[in-house]
One Martini backbone bead per residue (centre of mass of N, CA, C, O) as a GRO file, in nm:
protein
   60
    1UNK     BB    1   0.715  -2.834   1.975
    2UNK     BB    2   0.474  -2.592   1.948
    3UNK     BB    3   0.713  -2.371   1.822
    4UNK     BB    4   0.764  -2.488   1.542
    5UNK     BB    5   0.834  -2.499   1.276
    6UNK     BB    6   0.694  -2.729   0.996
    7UNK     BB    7   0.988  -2.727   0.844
    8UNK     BB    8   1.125  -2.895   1.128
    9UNK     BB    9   0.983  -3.132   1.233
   10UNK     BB   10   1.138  -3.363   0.968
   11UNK     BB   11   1.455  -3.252   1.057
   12UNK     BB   12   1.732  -3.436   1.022
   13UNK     BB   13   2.021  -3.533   1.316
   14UNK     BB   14   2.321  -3.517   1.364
   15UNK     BB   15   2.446  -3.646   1.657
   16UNK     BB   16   2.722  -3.542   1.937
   17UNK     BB   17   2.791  -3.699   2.239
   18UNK     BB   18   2.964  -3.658   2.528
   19UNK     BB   19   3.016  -3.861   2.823
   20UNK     BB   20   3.059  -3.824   3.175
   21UNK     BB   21   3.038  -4.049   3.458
   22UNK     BB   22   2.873  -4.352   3.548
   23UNK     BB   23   2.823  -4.656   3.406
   24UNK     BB   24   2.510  -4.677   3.538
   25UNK     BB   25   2.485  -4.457   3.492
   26UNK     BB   26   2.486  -4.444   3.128
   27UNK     BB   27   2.325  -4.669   3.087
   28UNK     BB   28   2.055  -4.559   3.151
   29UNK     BB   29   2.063  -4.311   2.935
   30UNK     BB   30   2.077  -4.542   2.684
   31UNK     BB   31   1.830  -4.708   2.715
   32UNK     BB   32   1.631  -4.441   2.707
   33UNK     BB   33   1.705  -4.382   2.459
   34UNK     BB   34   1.668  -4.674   2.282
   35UNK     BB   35   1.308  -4.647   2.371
   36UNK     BB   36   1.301  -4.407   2.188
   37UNK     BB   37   1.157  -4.324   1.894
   38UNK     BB   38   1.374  -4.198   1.682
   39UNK     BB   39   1.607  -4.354   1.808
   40UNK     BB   40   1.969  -4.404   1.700
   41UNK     BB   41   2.241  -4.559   1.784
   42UNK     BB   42   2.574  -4.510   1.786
   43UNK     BB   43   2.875  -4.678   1.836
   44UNK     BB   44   3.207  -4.601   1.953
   45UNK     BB   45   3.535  -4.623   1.927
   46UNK     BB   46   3.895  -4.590   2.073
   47UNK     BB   47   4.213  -4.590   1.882
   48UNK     BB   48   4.376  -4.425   2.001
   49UNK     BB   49   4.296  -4.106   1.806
   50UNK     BB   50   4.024  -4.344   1.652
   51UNK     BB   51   3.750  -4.356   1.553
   52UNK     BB   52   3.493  -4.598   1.553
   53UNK     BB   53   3.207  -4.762   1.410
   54UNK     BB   54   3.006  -4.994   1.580
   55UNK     BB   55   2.798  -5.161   1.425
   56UNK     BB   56   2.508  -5.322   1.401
   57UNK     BB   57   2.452  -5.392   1.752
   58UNK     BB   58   2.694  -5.316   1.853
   59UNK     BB   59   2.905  -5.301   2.130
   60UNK     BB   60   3.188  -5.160   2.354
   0.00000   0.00000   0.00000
């Protein structure tokens, strides 16, 4: 981030990443991602073709 200019530094982005792995590999991205300040996952289920928004705290 050392060539960011300053107006973009505190730019909050929301972002949808689909994963496509091994249960075991996929589980250790998602811990490492919520062990870092300022990233919040949200967890999605798929019913039939829609996504629902997991509530805050619970887990597919």
């Amino acid at each position: 981030m050392a060539n960011t200019p300053d107006a973009f530094r505190d730019l909050r982005v929301n972002l949808g990443v689909i994963l496509n792995g091994e249960v075991t590999t996929l589980r250790a991205v998602l811990r490492d991602l919520e062990s870092r300040a300022g990233v919040r996952l949200v967890y999605v289920r798929t019913s039939g073709s829609h996504l629902r928004v997991v509530e805050e705290g619970g887990r597919p």
